[in-house]
mmCIF file of C-alpha atoms in Angstrom:
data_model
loop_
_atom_site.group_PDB
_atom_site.id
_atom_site.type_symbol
_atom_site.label_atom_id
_atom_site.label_comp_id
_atom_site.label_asym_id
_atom_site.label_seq_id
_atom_site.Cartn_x
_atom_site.Cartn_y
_atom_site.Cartn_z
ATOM 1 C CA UNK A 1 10.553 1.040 28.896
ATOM 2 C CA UNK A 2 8.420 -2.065 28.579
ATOM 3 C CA UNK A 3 8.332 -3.889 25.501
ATOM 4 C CA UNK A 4 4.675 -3.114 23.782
ATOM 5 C CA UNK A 5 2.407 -6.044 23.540
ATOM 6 C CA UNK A 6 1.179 -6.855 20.101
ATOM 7 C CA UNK A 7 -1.912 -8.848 19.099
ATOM 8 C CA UNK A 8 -2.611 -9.951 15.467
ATOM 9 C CA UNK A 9 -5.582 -10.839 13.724
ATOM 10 C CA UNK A 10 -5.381 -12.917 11.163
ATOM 11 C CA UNK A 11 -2.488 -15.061 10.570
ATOM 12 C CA UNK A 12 -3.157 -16.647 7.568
ATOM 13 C CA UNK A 13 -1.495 -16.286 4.074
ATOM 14 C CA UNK A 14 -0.056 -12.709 4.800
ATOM 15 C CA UNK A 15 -0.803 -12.365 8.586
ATOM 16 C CA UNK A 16 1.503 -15.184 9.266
ATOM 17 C CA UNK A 17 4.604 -12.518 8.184
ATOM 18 C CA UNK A 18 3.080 -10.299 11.023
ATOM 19 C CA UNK A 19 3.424 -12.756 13.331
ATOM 20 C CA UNK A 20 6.666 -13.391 12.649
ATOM 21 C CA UNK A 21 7.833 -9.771 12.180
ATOM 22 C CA UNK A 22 6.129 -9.058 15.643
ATOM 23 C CA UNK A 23 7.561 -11.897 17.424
ATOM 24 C CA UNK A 24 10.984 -10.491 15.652
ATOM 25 C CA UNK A 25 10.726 -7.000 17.036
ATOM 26 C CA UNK A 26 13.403 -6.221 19.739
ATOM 27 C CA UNK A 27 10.548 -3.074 20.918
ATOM 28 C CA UNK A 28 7.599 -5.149 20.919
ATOM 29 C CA UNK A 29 6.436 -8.909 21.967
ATOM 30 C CA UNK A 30 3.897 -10.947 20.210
ATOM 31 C CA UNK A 31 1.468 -11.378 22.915
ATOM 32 C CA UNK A 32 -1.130 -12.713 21.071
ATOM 33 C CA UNK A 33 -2.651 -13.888 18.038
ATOM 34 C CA UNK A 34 -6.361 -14.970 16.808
ATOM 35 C CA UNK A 35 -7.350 -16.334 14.091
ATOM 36 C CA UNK A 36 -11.076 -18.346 12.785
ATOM 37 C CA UNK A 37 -9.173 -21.646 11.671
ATOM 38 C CA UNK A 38 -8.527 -24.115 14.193
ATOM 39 C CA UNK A 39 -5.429 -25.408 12.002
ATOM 40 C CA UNK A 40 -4.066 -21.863 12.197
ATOM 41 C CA UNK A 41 -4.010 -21.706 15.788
ATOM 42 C CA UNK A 42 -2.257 -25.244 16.195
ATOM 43 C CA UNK A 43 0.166 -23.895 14.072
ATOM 44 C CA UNK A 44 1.286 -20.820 15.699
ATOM 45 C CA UNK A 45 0.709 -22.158 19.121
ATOM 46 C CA UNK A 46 3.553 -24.641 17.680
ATOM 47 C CA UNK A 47 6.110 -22.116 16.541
ATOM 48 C CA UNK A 48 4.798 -19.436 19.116
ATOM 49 C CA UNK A 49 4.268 -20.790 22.577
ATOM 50 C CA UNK A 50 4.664 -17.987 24.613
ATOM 51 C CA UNK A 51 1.856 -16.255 22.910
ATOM 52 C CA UNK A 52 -2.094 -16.566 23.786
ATOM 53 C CA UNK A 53 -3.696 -18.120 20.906
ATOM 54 C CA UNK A 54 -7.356 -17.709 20.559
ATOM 55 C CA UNK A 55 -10.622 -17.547 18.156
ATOM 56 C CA UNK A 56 -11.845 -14.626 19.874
ATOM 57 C CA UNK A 57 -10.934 -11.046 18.519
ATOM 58 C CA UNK A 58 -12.638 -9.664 21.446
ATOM 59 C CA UNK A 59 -10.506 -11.528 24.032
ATOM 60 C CA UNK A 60 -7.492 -10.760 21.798
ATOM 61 C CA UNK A 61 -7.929 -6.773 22.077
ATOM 62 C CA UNK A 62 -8.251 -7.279 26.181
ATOM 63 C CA UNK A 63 -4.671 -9.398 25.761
ATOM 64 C CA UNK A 64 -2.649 -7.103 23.645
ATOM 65 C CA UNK A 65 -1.516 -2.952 24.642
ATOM 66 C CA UNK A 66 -1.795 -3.062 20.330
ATOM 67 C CA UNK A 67 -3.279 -5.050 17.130
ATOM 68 C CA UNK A 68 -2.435 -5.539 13.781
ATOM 69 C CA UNK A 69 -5.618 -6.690 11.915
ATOM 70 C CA UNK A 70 -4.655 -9.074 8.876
ATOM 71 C CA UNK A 71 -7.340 -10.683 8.800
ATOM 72 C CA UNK A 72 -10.427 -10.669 5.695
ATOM 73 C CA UNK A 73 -10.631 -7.404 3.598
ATOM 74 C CA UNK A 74 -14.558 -7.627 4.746
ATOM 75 C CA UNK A 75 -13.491 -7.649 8.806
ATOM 76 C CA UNK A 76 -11.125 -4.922 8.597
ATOM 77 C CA UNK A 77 -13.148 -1.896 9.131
ATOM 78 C CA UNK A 78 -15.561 -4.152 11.766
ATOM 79 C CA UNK A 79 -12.214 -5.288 13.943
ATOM 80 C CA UNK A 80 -10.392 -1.552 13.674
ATOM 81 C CA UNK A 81 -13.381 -0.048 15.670
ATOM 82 C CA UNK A 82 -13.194 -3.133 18.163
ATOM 83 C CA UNK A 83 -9.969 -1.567 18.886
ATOM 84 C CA UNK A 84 -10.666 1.750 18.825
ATOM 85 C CA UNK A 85 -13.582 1.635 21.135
ATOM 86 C CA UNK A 86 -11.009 -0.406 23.210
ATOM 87 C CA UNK A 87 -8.390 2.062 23.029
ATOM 88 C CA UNK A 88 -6.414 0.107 21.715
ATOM 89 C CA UNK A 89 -4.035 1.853 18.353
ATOM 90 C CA UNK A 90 -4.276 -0.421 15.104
ATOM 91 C CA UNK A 91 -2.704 -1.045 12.192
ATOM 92 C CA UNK A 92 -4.948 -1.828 9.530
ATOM 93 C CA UNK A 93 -4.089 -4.066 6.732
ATOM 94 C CA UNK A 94 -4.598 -2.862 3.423
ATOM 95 C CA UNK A 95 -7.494 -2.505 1.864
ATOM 96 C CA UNK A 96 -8.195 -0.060 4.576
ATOM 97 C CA UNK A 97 -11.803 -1.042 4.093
ATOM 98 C CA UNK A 98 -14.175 -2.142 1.508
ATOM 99 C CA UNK A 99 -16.573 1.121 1.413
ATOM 100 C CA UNK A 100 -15.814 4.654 1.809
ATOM 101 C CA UNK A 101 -18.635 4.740 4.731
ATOM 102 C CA UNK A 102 -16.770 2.026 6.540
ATOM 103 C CA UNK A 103 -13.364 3.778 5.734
ATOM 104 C CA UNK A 104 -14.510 7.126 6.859
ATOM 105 C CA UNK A 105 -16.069 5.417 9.854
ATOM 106 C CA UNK A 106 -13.202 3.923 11.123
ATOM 107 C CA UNK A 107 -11.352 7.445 10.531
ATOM 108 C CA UNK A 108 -13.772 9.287 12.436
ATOM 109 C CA UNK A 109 -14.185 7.080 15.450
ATOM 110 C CA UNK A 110 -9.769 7.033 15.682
ATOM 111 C CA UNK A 111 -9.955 10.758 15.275
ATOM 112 C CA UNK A 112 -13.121 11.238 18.504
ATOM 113 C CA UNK A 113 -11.420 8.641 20.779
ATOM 114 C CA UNK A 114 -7.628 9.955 20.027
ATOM 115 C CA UNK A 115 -6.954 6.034 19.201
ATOM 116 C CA UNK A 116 -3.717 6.130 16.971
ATOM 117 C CA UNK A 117 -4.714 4.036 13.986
ATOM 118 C CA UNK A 118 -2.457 3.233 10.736
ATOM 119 C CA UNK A 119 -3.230 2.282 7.176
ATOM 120 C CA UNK A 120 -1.093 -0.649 5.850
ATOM 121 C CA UNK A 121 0.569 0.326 2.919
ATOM 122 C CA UNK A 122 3.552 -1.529 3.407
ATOM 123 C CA UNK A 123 5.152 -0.158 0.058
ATOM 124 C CA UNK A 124 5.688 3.485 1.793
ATOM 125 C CA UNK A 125 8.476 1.731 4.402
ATOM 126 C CA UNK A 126 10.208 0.670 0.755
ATOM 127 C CA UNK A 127 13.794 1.954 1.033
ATOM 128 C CA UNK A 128 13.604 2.460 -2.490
ATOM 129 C CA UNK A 129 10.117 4.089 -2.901
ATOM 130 C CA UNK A 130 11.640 6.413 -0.071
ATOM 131 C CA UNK A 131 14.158 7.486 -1.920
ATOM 132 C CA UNK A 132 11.747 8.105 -5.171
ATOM 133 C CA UNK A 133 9.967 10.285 -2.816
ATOM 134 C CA UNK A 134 12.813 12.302 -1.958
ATOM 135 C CA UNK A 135 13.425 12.524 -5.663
ATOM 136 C CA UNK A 136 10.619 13.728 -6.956
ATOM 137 C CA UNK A 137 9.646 15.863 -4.258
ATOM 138 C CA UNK A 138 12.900 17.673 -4.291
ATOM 139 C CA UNK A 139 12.129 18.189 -8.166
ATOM 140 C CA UNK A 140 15.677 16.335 -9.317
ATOM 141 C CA UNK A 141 13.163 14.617 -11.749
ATOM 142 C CA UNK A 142 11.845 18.006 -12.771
ATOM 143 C CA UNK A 143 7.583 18.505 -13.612
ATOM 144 C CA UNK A 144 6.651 15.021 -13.561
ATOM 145 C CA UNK A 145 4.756 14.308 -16.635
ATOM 146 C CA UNK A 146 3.177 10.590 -16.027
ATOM 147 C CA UNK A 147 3.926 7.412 -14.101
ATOM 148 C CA UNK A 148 2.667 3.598 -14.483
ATOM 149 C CA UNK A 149 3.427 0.655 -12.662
ATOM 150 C CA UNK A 150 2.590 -2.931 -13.383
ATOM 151 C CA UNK A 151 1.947 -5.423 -10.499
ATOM 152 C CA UNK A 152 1.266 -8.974 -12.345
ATOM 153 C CA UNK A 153 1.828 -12.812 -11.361
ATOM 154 C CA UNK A 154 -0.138 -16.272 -12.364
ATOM 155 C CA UNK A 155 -1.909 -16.455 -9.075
ATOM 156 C CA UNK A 156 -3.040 -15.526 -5.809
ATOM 157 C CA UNK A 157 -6.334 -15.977 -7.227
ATOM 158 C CA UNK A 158 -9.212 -14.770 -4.658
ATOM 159 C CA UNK A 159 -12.184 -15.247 -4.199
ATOM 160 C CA UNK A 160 -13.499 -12.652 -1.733
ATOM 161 C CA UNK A 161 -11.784 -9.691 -3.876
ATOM 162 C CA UNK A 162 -11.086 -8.809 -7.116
ATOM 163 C CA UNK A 163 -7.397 -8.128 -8.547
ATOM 164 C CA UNK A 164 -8.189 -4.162 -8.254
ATOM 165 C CA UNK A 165 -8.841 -4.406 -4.514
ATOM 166 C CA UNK A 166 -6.147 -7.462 -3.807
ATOM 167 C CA UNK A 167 -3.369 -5.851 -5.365
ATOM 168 C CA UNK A 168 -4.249 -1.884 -5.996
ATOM 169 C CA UNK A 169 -3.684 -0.266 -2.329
ATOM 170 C CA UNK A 170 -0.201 -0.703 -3.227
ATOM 171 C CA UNK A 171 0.341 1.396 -6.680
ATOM 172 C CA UNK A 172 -2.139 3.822 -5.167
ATOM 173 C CA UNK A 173 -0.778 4.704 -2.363
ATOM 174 C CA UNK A 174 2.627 4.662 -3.220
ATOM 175 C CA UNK A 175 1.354 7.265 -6.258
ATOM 176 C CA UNK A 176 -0.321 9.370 -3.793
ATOM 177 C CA UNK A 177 2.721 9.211 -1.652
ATOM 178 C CA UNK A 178 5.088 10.269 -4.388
ATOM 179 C CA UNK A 179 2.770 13.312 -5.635
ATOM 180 C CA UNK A 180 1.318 14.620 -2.473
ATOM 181 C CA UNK A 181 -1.771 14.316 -4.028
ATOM 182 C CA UNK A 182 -4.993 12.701 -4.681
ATOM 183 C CA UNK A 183 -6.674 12.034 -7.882
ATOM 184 C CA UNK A 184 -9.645 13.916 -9.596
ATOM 185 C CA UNK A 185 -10.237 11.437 -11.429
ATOM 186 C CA UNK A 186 -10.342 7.986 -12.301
ATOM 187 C CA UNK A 187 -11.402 4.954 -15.049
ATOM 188 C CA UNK A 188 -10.998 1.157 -15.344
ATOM 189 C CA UNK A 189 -11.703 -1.479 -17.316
ATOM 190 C CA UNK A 190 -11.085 -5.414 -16.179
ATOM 191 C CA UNK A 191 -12.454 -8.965 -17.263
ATOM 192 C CA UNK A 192 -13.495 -11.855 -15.177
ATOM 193 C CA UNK A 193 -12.006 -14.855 -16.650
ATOM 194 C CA UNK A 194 -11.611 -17.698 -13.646
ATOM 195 C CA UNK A 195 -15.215 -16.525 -11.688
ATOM 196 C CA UNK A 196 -17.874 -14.743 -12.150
ATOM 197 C CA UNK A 197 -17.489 -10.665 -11.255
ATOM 198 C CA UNK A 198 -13.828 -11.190 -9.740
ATOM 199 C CA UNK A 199 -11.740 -9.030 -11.940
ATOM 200 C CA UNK A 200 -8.467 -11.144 -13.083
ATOM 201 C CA UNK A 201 -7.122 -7.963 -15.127
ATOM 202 C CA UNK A 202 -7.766 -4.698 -14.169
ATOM 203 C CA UNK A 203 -6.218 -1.540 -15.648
ATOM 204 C CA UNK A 204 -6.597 1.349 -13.390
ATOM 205 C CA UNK A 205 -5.929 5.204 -14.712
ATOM 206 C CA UNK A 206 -5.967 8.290 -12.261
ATOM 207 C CA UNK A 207 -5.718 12.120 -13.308
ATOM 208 C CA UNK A 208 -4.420 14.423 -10.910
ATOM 209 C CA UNK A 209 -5.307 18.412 -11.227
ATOM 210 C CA UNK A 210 -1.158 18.941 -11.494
ATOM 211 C CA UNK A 211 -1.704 16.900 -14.963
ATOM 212 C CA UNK A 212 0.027 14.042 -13.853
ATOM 213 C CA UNK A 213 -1.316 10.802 -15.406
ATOM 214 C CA UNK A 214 -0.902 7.954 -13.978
ATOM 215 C CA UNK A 215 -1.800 4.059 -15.090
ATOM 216 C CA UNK A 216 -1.555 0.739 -13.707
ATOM 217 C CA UNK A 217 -1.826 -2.554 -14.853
ATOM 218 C CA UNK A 218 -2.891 -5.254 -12.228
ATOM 219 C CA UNK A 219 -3.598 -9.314 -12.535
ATOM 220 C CA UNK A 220 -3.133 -12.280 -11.335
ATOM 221 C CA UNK A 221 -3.568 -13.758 -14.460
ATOM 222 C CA UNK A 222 -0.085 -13.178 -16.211
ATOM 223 C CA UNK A 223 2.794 -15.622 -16.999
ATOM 224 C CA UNK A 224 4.993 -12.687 -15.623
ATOM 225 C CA UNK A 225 5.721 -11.433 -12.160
ATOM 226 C CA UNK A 226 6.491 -7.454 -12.702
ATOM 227 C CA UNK A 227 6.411 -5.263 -9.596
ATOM 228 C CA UNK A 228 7.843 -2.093 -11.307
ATOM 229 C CA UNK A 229 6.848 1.408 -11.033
ATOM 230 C CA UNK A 230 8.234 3.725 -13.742
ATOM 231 C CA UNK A 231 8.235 7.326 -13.206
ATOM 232 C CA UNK A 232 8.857 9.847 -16.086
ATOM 233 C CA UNK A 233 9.521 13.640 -15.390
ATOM 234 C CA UNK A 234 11.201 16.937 -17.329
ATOM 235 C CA UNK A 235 14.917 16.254 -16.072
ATOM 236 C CA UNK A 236 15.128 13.166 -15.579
ATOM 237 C CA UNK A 237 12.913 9.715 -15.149
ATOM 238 C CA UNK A 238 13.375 7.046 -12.624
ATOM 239 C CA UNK A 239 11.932 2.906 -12.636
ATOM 240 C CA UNK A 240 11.747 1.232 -9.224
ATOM 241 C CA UNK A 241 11.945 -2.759 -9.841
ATOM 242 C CA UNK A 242 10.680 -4.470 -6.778
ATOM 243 C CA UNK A 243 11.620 -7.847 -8.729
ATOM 244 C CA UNK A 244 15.423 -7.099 -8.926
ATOM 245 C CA UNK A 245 17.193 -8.030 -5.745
ATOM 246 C CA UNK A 246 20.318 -5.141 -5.692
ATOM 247 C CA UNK A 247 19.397 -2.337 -8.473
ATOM 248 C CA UNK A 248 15.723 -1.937 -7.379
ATOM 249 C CA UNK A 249 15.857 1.930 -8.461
ATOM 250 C CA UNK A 250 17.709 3.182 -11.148
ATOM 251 C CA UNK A 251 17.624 6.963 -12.638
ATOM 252 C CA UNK A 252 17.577 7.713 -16.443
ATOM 253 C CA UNK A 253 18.962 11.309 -17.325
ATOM 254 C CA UNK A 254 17.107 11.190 -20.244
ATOM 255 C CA UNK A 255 14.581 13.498 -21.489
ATOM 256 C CA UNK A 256 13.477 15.537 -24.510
ATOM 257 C CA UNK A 257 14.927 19.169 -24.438
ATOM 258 C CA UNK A 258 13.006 22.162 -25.952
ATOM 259 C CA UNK A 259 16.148 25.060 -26.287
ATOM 260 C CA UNK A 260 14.659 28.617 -26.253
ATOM 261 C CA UNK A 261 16.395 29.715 -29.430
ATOM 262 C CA UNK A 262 14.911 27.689 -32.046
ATOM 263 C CA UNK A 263 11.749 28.924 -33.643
ATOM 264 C CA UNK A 264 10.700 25.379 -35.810
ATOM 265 C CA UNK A 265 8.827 23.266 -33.120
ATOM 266 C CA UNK A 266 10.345 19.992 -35.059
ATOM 267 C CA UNK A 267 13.978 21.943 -34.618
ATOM 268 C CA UNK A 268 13.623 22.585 -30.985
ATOM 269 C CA UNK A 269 13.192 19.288 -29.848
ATOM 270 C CA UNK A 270 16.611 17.181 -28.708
ATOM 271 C CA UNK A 271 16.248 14.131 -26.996
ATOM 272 C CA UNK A 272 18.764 14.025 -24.954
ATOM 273 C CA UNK A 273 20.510 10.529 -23.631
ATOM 274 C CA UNK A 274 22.550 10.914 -20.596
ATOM 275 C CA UNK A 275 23.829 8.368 -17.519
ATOM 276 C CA UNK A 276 22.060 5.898 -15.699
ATOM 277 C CA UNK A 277 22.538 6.336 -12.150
ATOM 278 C CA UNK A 278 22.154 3.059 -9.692
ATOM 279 C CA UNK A 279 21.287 4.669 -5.645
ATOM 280 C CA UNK A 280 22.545 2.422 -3.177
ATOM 281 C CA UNK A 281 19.352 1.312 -1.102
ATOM 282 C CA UNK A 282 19.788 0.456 2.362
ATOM 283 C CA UNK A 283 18.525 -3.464 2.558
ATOM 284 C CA UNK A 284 15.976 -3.457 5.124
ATOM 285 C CA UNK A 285 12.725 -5.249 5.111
ATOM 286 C CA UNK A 286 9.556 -3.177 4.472
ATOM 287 C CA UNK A 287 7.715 -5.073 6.474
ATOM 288 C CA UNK A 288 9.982 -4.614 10.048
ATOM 289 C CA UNK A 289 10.127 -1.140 9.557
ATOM 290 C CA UNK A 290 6.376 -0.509 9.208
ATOM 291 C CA UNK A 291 6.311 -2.665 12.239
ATOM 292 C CA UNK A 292 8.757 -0.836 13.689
ATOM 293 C CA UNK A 293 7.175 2.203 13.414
ATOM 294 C CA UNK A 294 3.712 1.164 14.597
ATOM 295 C CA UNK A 295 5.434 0.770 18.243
ATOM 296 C CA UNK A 296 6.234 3.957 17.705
ATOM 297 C CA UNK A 297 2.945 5.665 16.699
ATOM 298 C CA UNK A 298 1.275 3.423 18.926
ATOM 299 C CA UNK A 299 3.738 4.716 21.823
ATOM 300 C CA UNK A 300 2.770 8.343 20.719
ATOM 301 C CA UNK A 301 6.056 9.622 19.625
ATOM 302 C CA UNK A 302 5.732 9.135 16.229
ATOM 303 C CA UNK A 303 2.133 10.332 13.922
ATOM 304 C CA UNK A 304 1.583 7.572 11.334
ATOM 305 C CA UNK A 305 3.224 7.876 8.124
ATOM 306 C CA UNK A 306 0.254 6.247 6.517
ATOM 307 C CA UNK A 307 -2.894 7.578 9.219
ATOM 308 C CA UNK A 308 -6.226 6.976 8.788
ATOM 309 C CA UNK A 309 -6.949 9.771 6.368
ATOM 310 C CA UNK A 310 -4.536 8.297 4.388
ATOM 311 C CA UNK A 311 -6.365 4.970 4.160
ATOM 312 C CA UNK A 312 -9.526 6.439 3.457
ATOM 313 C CA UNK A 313 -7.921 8.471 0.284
ATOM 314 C CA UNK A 314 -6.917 5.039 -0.845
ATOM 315 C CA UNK A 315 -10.203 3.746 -0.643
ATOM 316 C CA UNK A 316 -12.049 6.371 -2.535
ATOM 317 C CA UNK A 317 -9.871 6.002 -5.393
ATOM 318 C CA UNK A 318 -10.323 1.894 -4.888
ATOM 319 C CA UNK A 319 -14.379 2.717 -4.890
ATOM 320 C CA UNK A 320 -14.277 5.614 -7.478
ATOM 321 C CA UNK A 321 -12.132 2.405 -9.772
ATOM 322 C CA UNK A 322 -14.965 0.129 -9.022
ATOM 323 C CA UNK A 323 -17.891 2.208 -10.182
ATOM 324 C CA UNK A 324 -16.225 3.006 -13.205
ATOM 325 C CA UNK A 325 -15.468 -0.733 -13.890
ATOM 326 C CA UNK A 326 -19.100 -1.402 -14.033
ATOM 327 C CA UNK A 327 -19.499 0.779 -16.338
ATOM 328 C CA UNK A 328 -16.975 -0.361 -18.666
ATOM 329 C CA UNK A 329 -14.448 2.143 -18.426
ATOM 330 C CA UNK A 330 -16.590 5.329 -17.393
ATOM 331 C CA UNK A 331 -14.373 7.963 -15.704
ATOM 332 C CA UNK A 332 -15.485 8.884 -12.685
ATOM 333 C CA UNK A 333 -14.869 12.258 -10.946
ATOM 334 C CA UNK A 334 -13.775 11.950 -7.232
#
C-alpha cells in the first residue's frame, strides 16, 4: 500500500510538531505544507525539501490525499469544509471551531459527503488518560463522585483567544472521554488582566446528570506549570500528572467507607487508607499516535476516536462556558 500523502495547515507554534510528526510517520509522507508567513515557509522548505511549500490552502488540499489544519482557531471550521467539499478527510485542531453553528456545520457537511473528519484532542491518544479510561469505565474506581484538573503556566499568552478556549478542549474532552458523557450544565468565572476581554484565569465547572462534578482551573497567568487531572471515586481515586516524566498516573485506594451495621451516621464512617499503586504506561508520544491513527481513519479502516460529533460536544460546552463568563458566573443549561 502507498504511503498516504499528508498536507498541513499551519505550521506555526504547534503546527510545526505536525510537520514533524507527519514527516516522521513510516504510513504517511509529508507532502505538503502551507502556511500565511513567508518566514514559515523558508523555514520548512529548509528542513523539509521534499515537500511543496505554499501560501495557498486551496492548492494545498489539490497536493495532499489528507490535511491536518493547525492553523488559527478562527480558520478552522472555514479550512475543514475546504477539505470536505474536496474530499479530502481532516483532522481538525482543537478548538474544533469557535461557534456551535460553525462546529455543527463542519459536522454536517463530513457526515453528507462521507468525508472522514477528526477532532484534535490530542490528550485522548495519552497512554495514561487511556488507561484512566479503562479504569473508570470498568468501575475499579467505583461511582465516581467528582474530578478537577488544573492546566496552568506563565505564558502562552494569546491574543486571538482567551485561556478558556486556548487551553480548555483538553480537560473537556478528556472529561467527556472518561464519563461517556456530556454535561448539563455549566458556569465560569475568569479575569482579564494582560488585555482587554482575553480571559488570563478561567475556572470552568460542568454538572453531569450521573452527579458527577467536575472543575477546572485554567491560566496562563501562574508561576506554576500543573497539567494534572485528579479523579476521585467510591473505591478508589486516581491523579494523572502530565508534568511527571515516569509516574504520570498513580491510584490511591483510599476512600471513606460507610459499613451497613452501624446505625450513628458519625460511627459509620471509616476512612480508609490503603496502597498507592504506580501502572506502568507504555512511553509513546500522544502526538504520533493520533497521527497514526488519522492514516488510519483517513484510510477507512479505523472510525475516529475523537469524530466530528465529538468536536462539536466540545464546543458547546466551550460556548455554553463563554456565555456564562459574561455573566459573571451564571450557570448555563446545555
Amino acid at each position: 500500500m502507498s504511503r498516504l500523502r499528508l498536507g498541513v495547515i499551519g505550521a506555526g507554534a504547534w503546527g510545526k510538531n505536525h510537520v514533524r510528526t507527519a514527516a516522521a510517520t513510516p504510513e504517511a509522507e509529508l507532502a505538503a505544507v502551507c502556511d500565511a508567513d513567508p518566514t514559515v515557509r523558508e523555514r520548512v522548505a529548509r528542513q523539509h525539501p521534499s515537500a511543496h511549500v505554499t501560501g495557498d490552502p486551496v492548492e494545498l488540499v489539490e497536493c495532499a490525499d489528507a490535511v491536518i489544519i493547525a492553523s488559527p482557531a478562527a480558520t478552522h471550521a472555514r479550512f475543514a469544509r475546504q477539505c470536505i467539499d474536496a474530499g479530502k478527510p481532516c483532522l481538525v485542531e482543537k478548538p474544533f471551531a469557535l461557534s456551535v453553528r460553525d462546529a455543527e456545520g463542519v459536522a454536517r457537511a463530513a457526515a453528507e459527503r462521507g468525508v472522514p473528519v477528526m477532532a484534535g484532542h490530542l490528550l485522548l491518544f495519552h497512554p495514561a488518560v487511556e488507561r484512566l479510561r479503562a479504569l473508570v469505565q470498568g468501575g475499579e474506581l467505583g461511582k465516581v463522585y467528582y474530578l478537577y484538573g488544573l492546566r496552568v503556566n506563565l505564558g502562552q499568552v494569546r491574543a486571538d483567544e482567551n485561556a478558556l478556549w486556548s487551553f480548555g478542549p483538553h480537560d473537556v474532552s478528556v472529561a467527556l472521554y472518561l464519563l461517556g458523557e456530556v454535561p448539563t450544565r455549566v458556569a465560569a468565572q475568569g479575569r482579564s488582566y494582560l488585555q482587554p476581554r482575553v480571559e488570563d484565569v478561567v475556572f470552568l465547572t460542568m454538572e453531569f446528570a450521573s452527579g458527577v462534578l467536575a472543575h477546572v482551573q485554567l491560566s496562563w497567568l501562574d508561576p506554576h506549570k500543573e497539567r494534572k487531572l485528579t479523579v476521585v471515586g467510591a473505591k478508589k481515586m486516581a491523579v494523572f500528572d502530565d508534568m511527571e516524566a515516569r509516574e504520570k498516573l498513580r491510584i490511591y485506594d483510599k476512600g471513606v467507607d460507610r459499613p451497613p451495621e452501624y446505625g450513628s451516621y458519625g460511627e459509620s464512617l471509616a476512612v480508609r487508607e490503603g496502597d498507592i499503586f504506580i501502572p506502568k504506561i507504555p512511553n509513546v508520544e500522544p502526538l504520533a499516535a493520533e497521527l497514526a491513527h488519522f492514516v488510519r481513519v483517513a484510510r477507512g479502516t479505523e472510525p475516529p476516536r475523537a469524530g466530528p460529533e465529538d468536536g462539536v460536544r466540545v464546543v458547546q460546552v466551550l460556548d455554553g462556558a463563554s456565555r456564562s463568563l459574561a455573566t459573571g458566573g451564571a450557570p448555563v443549561a446545555l
